[in-house]
Short mmCIF file of C-alpha atoms in Angstrom, two decimals:
data_model
loop_
_atom_site.label_atom_id
_atom_site.label_comp_id
_atom_site.label_asym_id
_atom_site.label_seq_id
_atom_site.Cartn_x
_atom_site.Cartn_y
_atom_site.Cartn_z
CA UNK D 264 -31.00 -18.38 4.56
CA UNK D 265 -28.25 -19.47 2.14
CA UNK D 266 -28.79 -22.82 0.53
CA UNK D 267 -25.09 -23.46 1.12
CA UNK D 268 -25.91 -24.20 4.73
CA UNK D 269 -28.29 -26.98 3.83
CA UNK D 270 -27.37 -30.41 5.13
CA UNK D 271 -26.92 -33.45 2.91
CA UNK D 272 -26.88 -37.06 3.91
CA UNK D 273 -23.78 -37.76 1.82
CA UNK D 274 -20.59 -38.00 3.84
CA UNK D 275 -17.60 -35.76 3.11
CA UNK D 276 -14.93 -37.28 0.87
CA UNK D 277 -11.26 -36.53 0.28
CA UNK D 278 -10.63 -33.46 -1.81
CA UNK D 279 -7.51 -32.12 -3.59
CA UNK D 280 -5.24 -29.88 -1.50
CA UNK D 281 -5.03 -26.15 -2.16
CA UNK D 282 -1.39 -25.11 -1.97
CA UNK D 283 -0.05 -21.59 -1.60
CA UNK D 284 3.50 -20.89 -2.77
CA UNK D 285 5.05 -18.04 -0.79
CA UNK D 286 8.43 -16.42 -0.27
CA UNK D 287 10.76 -13.55 -1.09
CA UNK D 288 10.66 -11.82 -4.46
CA UNK D 289 12.89 -13.47 -7.09
CA UNK D 290 13.38 -16.67 -5.10
CA UNK D 291 11.85 -18.82 -7.83
CA UNK D 292 8.16 -19.19 -6.94
CA UNK D 293 6.84 -18.41 -10.41
CA UNK D 294 9.61 -20.44 -12.04
CA UNK D 295 8.53 -23.44 -9.98
CA UNK D 296 4.87 -23.09 -10.98
CA UNK D 297 5.94 -22.40 -14.54
CA UNK D 298 7.77 -25.69 -14.65
CA UNK D 299 4.87 -27.56 -13.05
CA UNK D 300 2.35 -26.15 -15.52
CA UNK D 301 4.74 -26.29 -18.48
CA UNK D 302 3.73 -22.73 -19.37
CA UNK D 303 5.63 -19.47 -19.21
CA UNK D 304 4.20 -17.11 -16.64
CA UNK D 305 7.47 -15.39 -15.70
CA UNK D 306 8.00 -13.80 -19.12
CA UNK D 307 4.50 -12.32 -19.00
CA UNK D 308 5.08 -10.61 -15.66
CA UNK D 309 6.20 -6.99 -15.84
CA UNK D 310 9.68 -6.67 -14.36
CA UNK D 311 9.85 -10.45 -13.86
CA UNK D 312 7.85 -10.48 -10.61
CA UNK D 313 4.34 -11.73 -9.91
CA UNK D 314 2.10 -8.78 -9.10
CA UNK D 315 -1.23 -10.54 -8.64
CA UNK D 316 -2.40 -13.84 -7.21
CA UNK D 317 -3.30 -16.58 -9.66
CA UNK D 318 -4.68 -20.06 -9.22
CA UNK D 319 -3.75 -23.17 -11.20
CA UNK D 320 -4.75 -26.83 -11.14
CA UNK D 321 -2.23 -29.58 -11.93
CA UNK D 322 -2.26 -33.37 -12.06
CA UNK D 323 0.48 -35.44 -10.40
CA UNK D 324 0.43 -39.22 -10.23
CA UNK D 325 -3.27 -39.13 -11.08
CA UNK D 326 -4.14 -36.73 -8.25
CA UNK D 327 -5.17 -33.07 -8.52
CA UNK D 328 -3.39 -30.22 -6.72
CA UNK D 329 -4.52 -26.59 -6.81
CA UNK D 330 -1.74 -23.99 -6.56
CA UNK D 331 -2.03 -20.36 -5.55
CA UNK D 332 0.82 -18.12 -6.68
CA UNK D 333 1.29 -15.04 -4.48
CA UNK D 334 3.63 -12.08 -4.98
CA UNK D 335 6.79 -11.82 -2.94
CA UNK D 336 7.19 -8.02 -2.96
CA UNK D 337 6.54 -6.35 0.41
CA UNK D 338 3.70 -4.27 -1.05
CA UNK D 339 1.63 -7.39 -1.68
CA UNK D 340 1.53 -8.54 1.93
CA UNK D 341 -2.28 -8.47 1.99
CA UNK D 342 -2.42 -10.77 -1.05
CA UNK D 343 0.05 -13.16 0.55
CA UNK D 344 -2.03 -13.27 3.74
CA UNK D 345 -5.19 -13.87 1.72
CA UNK D 346 -3.46 -16.68 -0.16
CA UNK D 347 -2.48 -18.30 3.13
CA UNK D 348 -6.07 -18.06 4.38
CA UNK D 349 -7.37 -19.68 1.19
CA UNK D 350 -4.94 -22.59 1.20
CA UNK D 351 -4.58 -25.93 2.98
CA UNK D 352 -0.81 -26.29 2.69
CA UNK D 353 1.96 -23.74 2.17
CA UNK D 354 5.28 -24.03 0.41
CA UNK D 355 7.76 -21.53 1.82
CA UNK D 356 10.26 -21.01 -0.99
CA UNK D 357 13.79 -20.03 0.05
CA UNK D 358 16.66 -19.55 -2.38
CA UNK D 359 19.67 -21.83 -1.85
CA UNK D 360 21.80 -18.87 -2.93
CA UNK D 361 20.36 -16.09 -0.75
CA UNK D 362 18.80 -17.85 2.25
CA UNK D 363 16.17 -16.10 4.38
CA UNK D 364 15.19 -12.58 3.27
CA UNK D 365 12.70 -10.00 4.67
CA UNK D 366 9.75 -11.17 2.60
CA UNK D 367 10.60 -14.77 3.52
CA UNK D 368 9.85 -13.85 7.12
CA UNK D 369 6.70 -11.93 6.10
CA UNK D 370 5.48 -15.05 4.30
CA UNK D 371 6.41 -17.25 7.27
CA UNK D 372 4.42 -15.02 9.63
CA UNK D 373 1.39 -15.21 7.31
CA UNK D 374 1.68 -19.01 7.26
CA UNK D 375 1.96 -19.21 11.04
CA UNK D 376 -1.00 -16.85 11.52
CA UNK D 377 -3.11 -19.12 9.32
CA UNK D 378 -1.92 -22.26 11.19
CA UNK D 379 -1.10 -23.97 7.88
CA UNK D 380 0.99 -27.11 7.62
CA UNK D 381 3.91 -26.16 5.42
CA UNK D 382 6.96 -27.40 3.55
CA UNK D 383 10.20 -25.50 3.04
CA UNK D 384 11.11 -25.68 -0.63
CA UNK D 385 14.72 -24.68 -1.33
CA UNK D 386 15.00 -23.31 -4.85
CA UNK D 387 17.86 -22.62 -7.27
CA UNK D 388 19.88 -25.69 -6.29
CA UNK D 389 21.25 -25.69 -9.85
CA UNK D 390 23.07 -22.39 -9.22
CA UNK D 391 26.86 -22.38 -8.61
CA UNK D 392 26.48 -20.53 -5.30
CA UNK D 393 23.76 -22.84 -3.92
CA UNK D 394 24.50 -23.98 -0.37
CA UNK D 395 21.90 -26.15 1.35
CA UNK D 396 23.66 -26.25 4.73
CA UNK D 397 23.95 -22.48 4.84
CA UNK D 398 20.26 -22.20 3.90
CA UNK D 399 19.30 -24.54 6.76
CA UNK D 400 21.41 -22.42 9.10
CA UNK D 401 19.72 -19.16 8.09
CA UNK D 402 16.34 -20.84 8.56
CA UNK D 403 17.32 -22.04 12.05
CA UNK D 404 18.62 -18.57 12.93
CA UNK D 405 15.06 -17.35 12.26
CA UNK D 406 13.50 -20.18 14.29
CA UNK D 407 12.39 -22.18 11.26
CA UNK D 408 13.62 -25.68 12.10
CA UNK D 409 13.57 -28.20 9.24
CA UNK D 410 13.98 -31.98 9.32
CA UNK D 411 17.53 -33.00 10.10
CA UNK D 412 18.29 -29.58 11.52
CA UNK D 413 16.52 -29.59 14.86
CA UNK D 414 12.93 -29.67 13.65
CA UNK D 415 10.16 -31.56 11.86
CA UNK D 416 9.32 -29.21 8.96
CA UNK D 417 9.75 -31.05 5.61
CA UNK D 418 12.68 -29.71 3.56
CA UNK D 419 12.70 -30.31 -0.21
CA UNK D 420 15.46 -28.93 -2.48
CA UNK D 421 14.47 -28.28 -6.09
CA UNK D 422 15.24 -26.36 -9.25
CA UNK D 423 12.35 -24.76 -11.08
CA UNK D 424 14.65 -24.33 -14.08
CA UNK D 425 15.83 -27.93 -14.54
CA UNK D 426 12.98 -29.68 -12.73
CA UNK D 427 15.30 -31.48 -10.32
CA UNK D 428 13.42 -32.25 -7.08
CA UNK D 429 10.04 -30.94 -8.32
CA UNK D 430 8.46 -34.41 -8.31
CA UNK D 431 9.74 -34.88 -4.75
CA UNK D 432 8.02 -31.64 -3.76
CA UNK D 433 4.73 -32.72 -5.35
CA UNK D 434 4.96 -36.11 -3.64
CA UNK D 435 5.50 -34.39 -0.29
CA UNK D 436 2.45 -32.17 -0.88
CA UNK D 437 0.24 -35.19 -1.61
CA UNK D 438 1.64 -37.00 1.44
CA UNK D 439 0.92 -33.98 3.64
CA UNK D 440 -2.62 -33.76 2.24
CA UNK D 441 -3.17 -37.47 3.00
CA UNK D 442 -1.93 -37.05 6.58
CA UNK D 443 -4.07 -33.91 7.12
CA UNK D 444 -7.14 -35.60 5.61
CA UNK D 445 -8.72 -32.67 3.75
CA UNK D 446 -12.39 -33.40 3.04
CA UNK D 447 -15.46 -31.78 1.48
CA UNK D 448 -18.98 -32.74 0.52
CA UNK D 449 -19.42 -32.43 -3.26
CA UNK D 450 -23.19 -33.01 -3.02
CA UNK D 451 -24.19 -29.69 -1.41
CA UNK D 452 -24.47 -26.17 -2.89
CA UNK D 453 -21.05 -24.59 -3.17
CA UNK D 454 -19.33 -22.27 -0.73
CA UNK D 455 -16.45 -20.41 -2.34
CA UNK D 456 -13.73 -17.97 -1.36
CA UNK D 457 -13.08 -14.89 -3.51
CA UNK D 458 -9.33 -14.64 -4.10
CA UNK D 459 -9.25 -12.03 -6.87
CA UNK D 460 -11.51 -9.67 -8.81
CA UNK D 461 -11.00 -7.53 -11.89
CA UNK D 462 -12.90 -5.56 -14.48
CA UNK D 463 -12.66 -5.86 -18.24
CA UNK D 464 -14.11 -3.29 -20.62
CA UNK D 465 -15.70 -6.02 -22.76
CA UNK D 466 -16.55 -8.78 -20.25
CA UNK D 467 -17.29 -6.63 -17.21
CA UNK D 468 -16.48 -7.74 -13.66
CA UNK D 469 -15.04 -11.17 -13.07
CA UNK D 470 -13.80 -12.90 -9.93
CA UNK D 471 -11.51 -15.83 -9.25
CA UNK D 472 -12.89 -18.24 -6.66
CA UNK D 473 -11.76 -21.37 -4.88
CA UNK D 474 -14.56 -23.84 -4.20
CA UNK D 475 -14.21 -24.62 -0.51
CA UNK D 476 -17.11 -27.06 -0.22
CA UNK D 477 -19.87 -28.42 -2.40
CA UNK D 478 -20.15 -28.22 -6.17
CA UNK D 479 -20.69 -24.99 -8.10
CA UNK D 480 -23.07 -25.54 -10.98
CA UNK D 481 -24.00 -23.52 -14.02
CA UNK D 482 -27.47 -21.96 -13.71
CA UNK D 483 -27.18 -21.12 -10.02
CA UNK D 484 -26.54 -17.68 -8.49
CA UNK D 485 -23.60 -16.52 -6.41
CA UNK D 486 -23.64 -13.87 -3.66
CA UNK D 487 -20.48 -12.37 -2.19
CA UNK D 488 -21.33 -9.59 0.26
CA UNK D 489 -23.50 -7.18 -1.75
CA UNK D 490 -22.30 -8.53 -5.10
CA UNK D 491 -24.39 -10.92 -7.16
CA UNK D 492 -23.60 -12.95 -10.26
CA UNK D 493 -25.44 -15.60 -12.24
CA UNK D 494 -23.27 -18.66 -12.88
CA UNK D 495 -23.48 -18.44 -16.66
CA UNK D 496 -19.86 -17.94 -17.67
CA UNK D 497 -17.68 -20.22 -15.52
CA UNK D 498 -14.12 -20.91 -16.62
CA UNK D 499 -11.40 -23.13 -15.25
CA UNK D 500 -7.84 -21.88 -14.71
CA UNK D 501 -7.02 -22.46 -18.38
CA UNK D 502 -9.92 -20.26 -19.53
CA UNK D 503 -12.09 -23.17 -20.70
CA UNK D 504 -15.84 -22.82 -20.09
CA UNK D 505 -17.10 -25.49 -17.69
CA UNK D 506 -20.53 -26.44 -16.34
CA UNK D 507 -19.57 -27.37 -12.78
CA UNK D 508 -16.67 -27.14 -10.37
CA UNK D 509 -16.04 -29.37 -7.38
CA UNK D 510 -14.15 -28.84 -4.12
CA UNK D 511 -10.72 -27.15 -4.32
CA UNK D 512 -11.18 -26.13 -7.95
CA UNK D 513 -10.22 -22.59 -8.98
CA UNK D 514 -12.78 -20.95 -11.27
CA UNK D 515 -13.41 -17.59 -12.81
CA UNK D 516 -17.00 -16.29 -12.74
CA UNK D 517 -17.89 -13.53 -15.19
CA UNK D 518 -20.94 -11.27 -14.85
CA UNK D 519 -20.99 -9.71 -11.37
CA UNK D 520 -23.18 -6.65 -10.87
CA UNK D 521 -20.60 -4.99 -8.61
CA UNK D 522 -17.08 -5.89 -7.56
CA UNK D 523 -17.14 -8.66 -4.93
CA UNK D 524 -15.03 -8.17 -1.83
CA UNK D 525 -11.77 -10.05 -2.12
CA UNK D 526 -11.12 -12.43 0.76
CA UNK D 527 -14.82 -12.88 1.49
CA UNK D 528 -16.97 -15.96 1.17
CA UNK D 529 -19.66 -16.37 -1.44
CA UNK D 530 -22.68 -18.62 -1.37
CA UNK D 531 -24.90 -20.23 -3.98
CA UNK D 532 -28.64 -19.99 -4.51
CA UNK D 533 -30.91 -21.80 -6.93
CA UNK D 534 -32.71 -18.63 -8.06
CA UNK D 535 -32.16 -14.89 -8.25
CA UNK D 536 -35.03 -14.00 -5.92
CA UNK D 537 -33.51 -15.91 -2.98
CA UNK D 538 -30.08 -14.43 -3.72
CA UNK D 539 -31.46 -10.87 -3.69
CA UNK D 540 -33.39 -11.53 -0.47
CA UNK D 541 -30.18 -12.73 1.21
CA UNK D 542 -28.35 -9.54 0.12
CA UNK D 543 -31.16 -7.36 1.53
CA UNK D 544 -30.97 -9.14 4.89
CA UNK D 545 -27.19 -8.74 5.03
CA UNK D 546 -27.44 -5.04 4.11
CA UNK D 547 -29.96 -4.46 6.89
CA UNK D 548 -27.63 -6.14 9.41
CA UNK D 549 -24.70 -4.05 8.18
CA UNK D 550 -26.76 -0.84 8.43
CA UNK D 551 -27.73 -1.58 12.02
CA UNK D 552 -24.11 -2.31 12.89
CA UNK D 553 -22.95 0.95 11.29
CA UNK D 554 -25.41 2.92 13.42
CA UNK D 555 -23.95 1.29 16.54
CA UNK D 556 -20.39 1.98 15.41
CA UNK D 557 -21.09 5.63 14.58
CA UNK D 558 -22.52 6.17 18.04
CA UNK D 559 -19.17 5.09 19.52
CA UNK D 560 -16.99 7.33 17.32
CA UNK D 561 -14.83 10.02 18.91
CA UNK D 562 -14.66 13.75 18.16
CA UNK D 563 -14.60 14.95 14.56
CA UNK D 564 -11.19 15.70 13.02
CA UNK D 565 -11.24 18.60 10.51
CA UNK D 566 -10.62 17.60 6.91
CA UNK D 567 -6.92 17.90 6.21
CA UNK D 568 -5.71 18.19 9.80
CA UNK D 569 -2.60 16.21 10.73
CA UNK D 570 -0.82 15.64 14.01
CA UNK D 571 1.00 18.83 14.97
CA UNK D 572 -0.49 20.92 12.15
CA UNK D 573 -3.78 22.70 11.60
CA UNK D 574 -5.78 22.13 8.43
CA UNK D 575 -4.52 25.34 6.79
CA UNK D 576 -0.87 24.21 7.23
CA UNK D 577 -1.43 20.94 5.35
CA UNK D 578 -1.55 20.32 1.61
CA UNK D 579 -4.27 17.82 0.68
CA UNK D 580 -3.48 15.71 -2.39
CA UNK D 581 -6.64 13.84 -3.48
CA UNK D 582 -5.91 10.57 -5.30
CA UNK D 583 -8.04 8.46 -7.61
CA UNK D 584 -6.61 4.94 -7.93
CA UNK D 585 -7.37 2.56 -10.78
CA UNK D 586 -5.86 -0.92 -10.97
CA UNK D 587 -6.39 -4.19 -12.76
CA UNK D 588 -7.37 -6.24 -9.71
CA UNK D 589 -8.52 -5.82 -6.13
CA UNK D 590 -5.23 -7.24 -4.92
CA UNK D 591 -3.33 -4.61 -6.89
CA UNK D 592 -5.45 -1.88 -5.28
CA UNK D 593 -4.56 -3.26 -1.84
CA UNK D 594 -0.88 -3.19 -2.75
CA UNK D 595 -1.02 0.37 -4.11
CA UNK D 596 -2.85 1.57 -0.99
CA UNK D 597 -0.24 -0.11 1.20
CA UNK D 598 2.64 1.54 -0.68
CA UNK D 599 0.97 4.95 -0.57
CA UNK D 600 0.43 4.60 3.18
CA UNK D 601 4.21 4.40 3.60
CA UNK D 602 4.83 7.77 1.93
CA UNK D 603 5.38 10.28 4.75
CA UNK D 604 5.91 13.86 3.58
CA UNK D 605 5.63 16.56 6.26
CA UNK D 606 2.54 18.75 5.88
CA UNK D 607 1.21 16.64 2.96
CA UNK D 608 -1.89 14.46 3.33
CA UNK D 609 -2.26 11.92 0.52
CA UNK D 610 -6.01 11.30 0.51
CA UNK D 611 -7.37 8.37 -1.55
CA UNK D 612 -10.86 9.53 -2.51
CA UNK D 613 -11.65 6.71 -4.91
CA UNK D 614 -10.14 3.30 -5.70
CA UNK D 615 -11.60 0.81 -8.15
CA UNK D 616 -10.65 -1.79 -10.72
CA UNK D 617 -10.69 -1.20 -14.46
CA UNK D 618 -9.23 1.17 -17.02
CA UNK D 619 -9.22 4.94 -16.51
CA UNK D 620 -12.32 6.49 -18.08
CA UNK D 621 -14.18 9.78 -18.28
CA UNK D 622 -15.89 9.26 -14.90
CA UNK D 623 -12.52 9.38 -13.16
CA UNK D 624 -11.56 12.54 -15.05
CA UNK D 625 -14.87 14.19 -14.13
CA UNK D 626 -14.26 13.31 -10.50
CA UNK D 627 -10.80 14.89 -10.67
CA UNK D 628 -12.16 18.05 -12.29
CA UNK D 629 -14.62 18.42 -9.41
CA UNK D 630 -11.77 18.51 -6.87
CA UNK D 631 -8.90 20.63 -8.25
CA UNK D 632 -5.45 19.15 -7.74
CA UNK D 633 -6.64 15.55 -7.84
CA UNK D 634 -4.19 13.03 -9.29
CA UNK D 635 -5.33 9.94 -11.17
CA UNK D 636 -2.94 7.01 -10.74
CA UNK D 637 -3.28 3.85 -12.79
CA UNK D 638 -1.53 0.57 -12.03
CA UNK D 639 -1.36 -1.97 -14.90
CA UNK D 640 -4.39 -0.37 -16.57
CA UNK D 641 -4.92 1.68 -19.71
CA UNK D 642 -6.37 5.16 -20.29
CA UNK D 643 -9.47 5.40 -22.44
CA UNK D 644 -8.55 7.67 -25.42
CA UNK D 645 -11.60 9.88 -24.87
CA UNK D 646 -10.73 10.20 -21.19
CA UNK D 647 -7.16 11.14 -22.08
CA UNK D 648 -8.33 13.95 -24.37
CA UNK D 649 -10.81 15.11 -21.74
CA UNK D 650 -8.07 15.19 -19.10
CA UNK D 651 -5.72 17.17 -21.34
CA UNK D 652 -8.44 19.74 -22.00
CA UNK D 653 -9.02 20.30 -18.28
CA UNK D 654 -5.45 19.95 -17.03
CA UNK D 655 -6.03 16.74 -15.07
CA UNK D 656 -2.83 14.86 -14.25
CA UNK D 657 -3.00 11.14 -15.09
CA UNK D 658 -0.05 8.83 -14.50
CA UNK D 659 0.08 5.09 -15.23
CA UNK D 660 2.62 2.52 -14.06
CA UNK D 661 3.40 -1.18 -14.49
CA UNK D 662 5.89 -1.44 -11.61
CA UNK D 663 4.59 -0.51 -8.17
CA UNK D 664 7.74 1.11 -6.81
CA UNK D 665 7.86 3.39 -9.86
CA UNK D 666 4.37 4.61 -8.91
CA UNK D 667 5.38 5.39 -5.34
CA UNK D 668 8.67 7.06 -6.37
CA UNK D 669 6.79 9.41 -8.67
CA UNK D 670 4.08 10.12 -6.09
CA UNK D 671 6.61 10.82 -3.33
CA UNK D 672 8.33 13.41 -5.53
CA UNK D 673 5.01 14.96 -6.47
CA UNK D 674 4.03 15.14 -2.79
CA UNK D 675 7.28 16.93 -1.95
CA UNK D 676 6.60 19.49 -4.68
CA UNK D 677 3.12 20.07 -3.27
CA UNK D 678 4.22 20.50 0.34
CA UNK D 679 3.10 23.97 1.53
CA UNK D 680 5.92 26.49 1.64
CA UNK D 681 6.10 27.90 5.16
CA UNK D 682 8.09 31.04 5.96
CA UNK D 683 10.11 30.81 9.16
CA UNK D 684 11.98 33.57 10.97
CA UNK D 685 15.59 32.60 11.61
CA UNK D 686 17.57 34.62 14.14
CA UNK D 687 20.95 35.93 12.92
CA UNK D 688 22.09 38.19 15.74
CA UNK D 689 21.23 39.78 19.14
CA UNK D 690 22.48 43.14 20.46
CA UNK D 691 21.89 44.89 23.81
CA UNK D 692 21.08 48.63 23.82
CA UNK D 693 23.65 50.47 25.97
CA UNK D 694 22.66 54.08 25.34
CA UNK D 695 19.92 56.15 23.73
CA UNK D 696 21.27 59.30 21.96
CA UNK D 697 18.47 60.96 20.03
CA UNK D 698 15.31 60.52 17.98
CA UNK D 699 13.87 62.28 14.93
CA UNK D 700 10.36 61.05 14.27
CA UNK D 701 10.69 57.24 13.98
CA UNK D 702 14.47 57.22 13.52
CA UNK D 703 16.42 56.63 16.74
CA UNK D 704 20.18 56.77 17.31
CA UNK D 705 21.47 54.24 19.82
CA UNK D 706 24.66 52.61 21.03
CA UNK D 707 24.77 48.84 21.52
CA UNK D 708 26.92 45.70 21.87
CA UNK D 709 26.48 42.47 19.86
CA UNK D 710 25.83 39.59 22.26
CA UNK D 711 25.58 36.82 19.66
CA UNK D 712 25.67 36.39 15.92
CA UNK D 713 25.91 39.39 13.62
CA UNK D 714 24.00 42.66 13.18
CA UNK D 715 24.05 43.98 9.61
CA UNK D 716 22.97 47.09 7.75
CA UNK D 717 19.31 46.94 6.64
CA UNK D 718 18.52 44.02 8.96
CA UNK D 719 14.93 43.72 10.10
CA UNK D 720 14.92 43.54 13.90
CA UNK D 721 12.62 42.70 16.76
CA UNK D 722 12.76 45.10 19.70
CA UNK D 723 12.67 43.05 22.89
CA UNK D 724 11.96 44.36 26.40
CA UNK D 725 12.27 41.86 29.27
CA UNK D 726 12.07 38.98 26.74
CA UNK D 727 8.85 40.29 25.16
CA UNK D 728 8.63 41.70 21.66
CA UNK D 729 7.31 45.29 21.80
CA UNK D 730 7.90 46.38 18.22
CA UNK D 731 9.79 45.77 15.00
CA UNK D 732 12.17 47.97 13.13
CA UNK D 733 15.04 48.14 10.65
CA UNK D 734 18.76 49.04 10.85
CA UNK D 735 19.12 52.15 8.65
CA UNK D 736 22.72 53.06 9.55
CA UNK D 737 25.56 51.18 11.22
CA UNK D 738 28.86 52.63 12.48
CA UNK D 739 32.01 51.60 14.32
CA UNK D 740 34.57 54.21 15.42
CA UNK D 741 32.51 56.84 13.52
CA UNK D 742 32.93 54.88 10.26
CA UNK D 743 30.06 53.26 8.38
CA UNK D 744 30.24 49.47 8.30
CA UNK D 745 28.17 46.72 6.72
CA UNK D 746 28.00 44.45 9.77
CA UNK D 747 29.17 44.05 13.36
CA UNK D 748 30.18 40.75 14.91
CA UNK D 749 29.73 39.24 18.37
CA UNK D 750 31.38 41.15 21.24
CA UNK D 751 31.75 44.44 19.31
CA UNK D 752 30.11 47.77 20.19
CA UNK D 753 28.53 49.95 17.54
CA UNK D 754 26.27 52.88 16.86
CA UNK D 755 23.17 52.58 14.78
CA UNK D 756 20.11 54.36 13.51
CA UNK D 757 17.06 52.17 14.06
CA UNK D 758 13.81 52.92 12.32
CA UNK D 759 10.96 52.09 14.73
CA UNK D 760 7.69 53.61 15.91
CA UNK D 761 8.38 52.57 19.52
CA UNK D 762 11.01 54.44 21.53
CA UNK D 763 14.00 52.25 22.36
CA UNK D 764 15.46 52.37 25.88
CA UNK D 765 18.79 51.21 27.38
CA UNK D 766 18.51 47.58 28.46
CA UNK D 767 16.30 46.68 25.50
CA UNK D 768 17.61 44.21 22.97
CA UNK D 769 17.33 44.02 19.22
CA UNK D 770 17.14 40.65 17.50
CA UNK D 771 18.08 40.62 13.81
CA UNK D 772 16.38 37.94 11.73
CA UNK D 773 15.70 36.90 8.19
CA UNK D 774 12.85 34.96 6.60
CA UNK D 775 13.54 31.52 5.15
CA UNK D 776 11.11 29.34 3.24
CA UNK D 777 10.79 25.67 4.11
#
């Protein structure tokens, strides 16, 4: 049993609030946090948008506040939801220029689902087009009712650029925390929430945690699912090595044996033996549950089959995904799931954090046609040479929509080319004149479309195809013609092994490739 469940006689005490900042892309979330921290995160973000969740600790009026910064782009919905689940209070940032936008509502839904108390922070009030009344109206139109506008939700205007109103926002956060009464017991072994994980070539696997209860101390062991790490290298949000972390603190733990599951809880143990025993017990439980789940599964679907198509009509595109963090992998998977190309099945066969290495290339060689996609990661030089030697396609991107644009085009190019017969004309046989071997002379009338010289035709009898043939000669008024249009009679020589009779029809068609 995890030591984190042990009881302690000490009573819980007030702890700092954990605040998640959420909202539409480019509405000023990172600028706000940048001002609060007096650092410059925005300039470090590719394309000017936050593409991973980060945690920061600040001090206001002598009191600590932990902030979670979550991306606003639609692709990062899972990260936003995870941020809401990790936090105590949310700040829903809405631009005073633009009002409510699609990702504003996504963020609002995540906040509501997590039942978080929240504040509406109205950004960019320093802009010439800022309009607070219009912003309140757009909020009300989406059933977000702020104070003074039909509701009780706190409403704080601010500018992350000039700092106007930022202190008011921090004061409101501390007031909300006091009213809510967030508490924790710092005297018990720590329970933490994994909010991010990544892999570094030099340092290995690290994970960002929020201490939910207790105190995390150096020398203990952490377990998150099947992942284990000694608490040897523990850093605060600024990268400084620390020996212990109390409730609500964000920390980075370096040294995990495998990547911990993001969004899951992790527990502390005093020694490695107890930590490993706990993992074994959890694995046994998971194995038993999998056996039960497999027994309930439905019929097997052939590899590659899609609705409306058999497996041989579908092009499978295996994908190996590499990204810098678990959250980025979630976002890439989400974006790929939205790519819908007929008769193309984008199949993610592997997804992991870290740079692209030779193992990924070997995996791609084993399954011809596999694409390796990297998001905000590098390619190992040896892996790049190896890939070039074996014709493995590796693509890397720093902006997520660039990745999906490229992949959508690649999927279109790989869609199987299907040949379809397209009807171009139908004629009814009026008279049979003669036959020499497989060449038959007939008279007919075009009922629809056009019949042309050298057309391939289906010979139809009572709506059933009995044979196929080809138009070898075509005449009107005893003169050779290239084609005959609807309503006209004509004579023709049809090459066919089946004898044609009056009342039969010929359907001319051509093959098109889709």
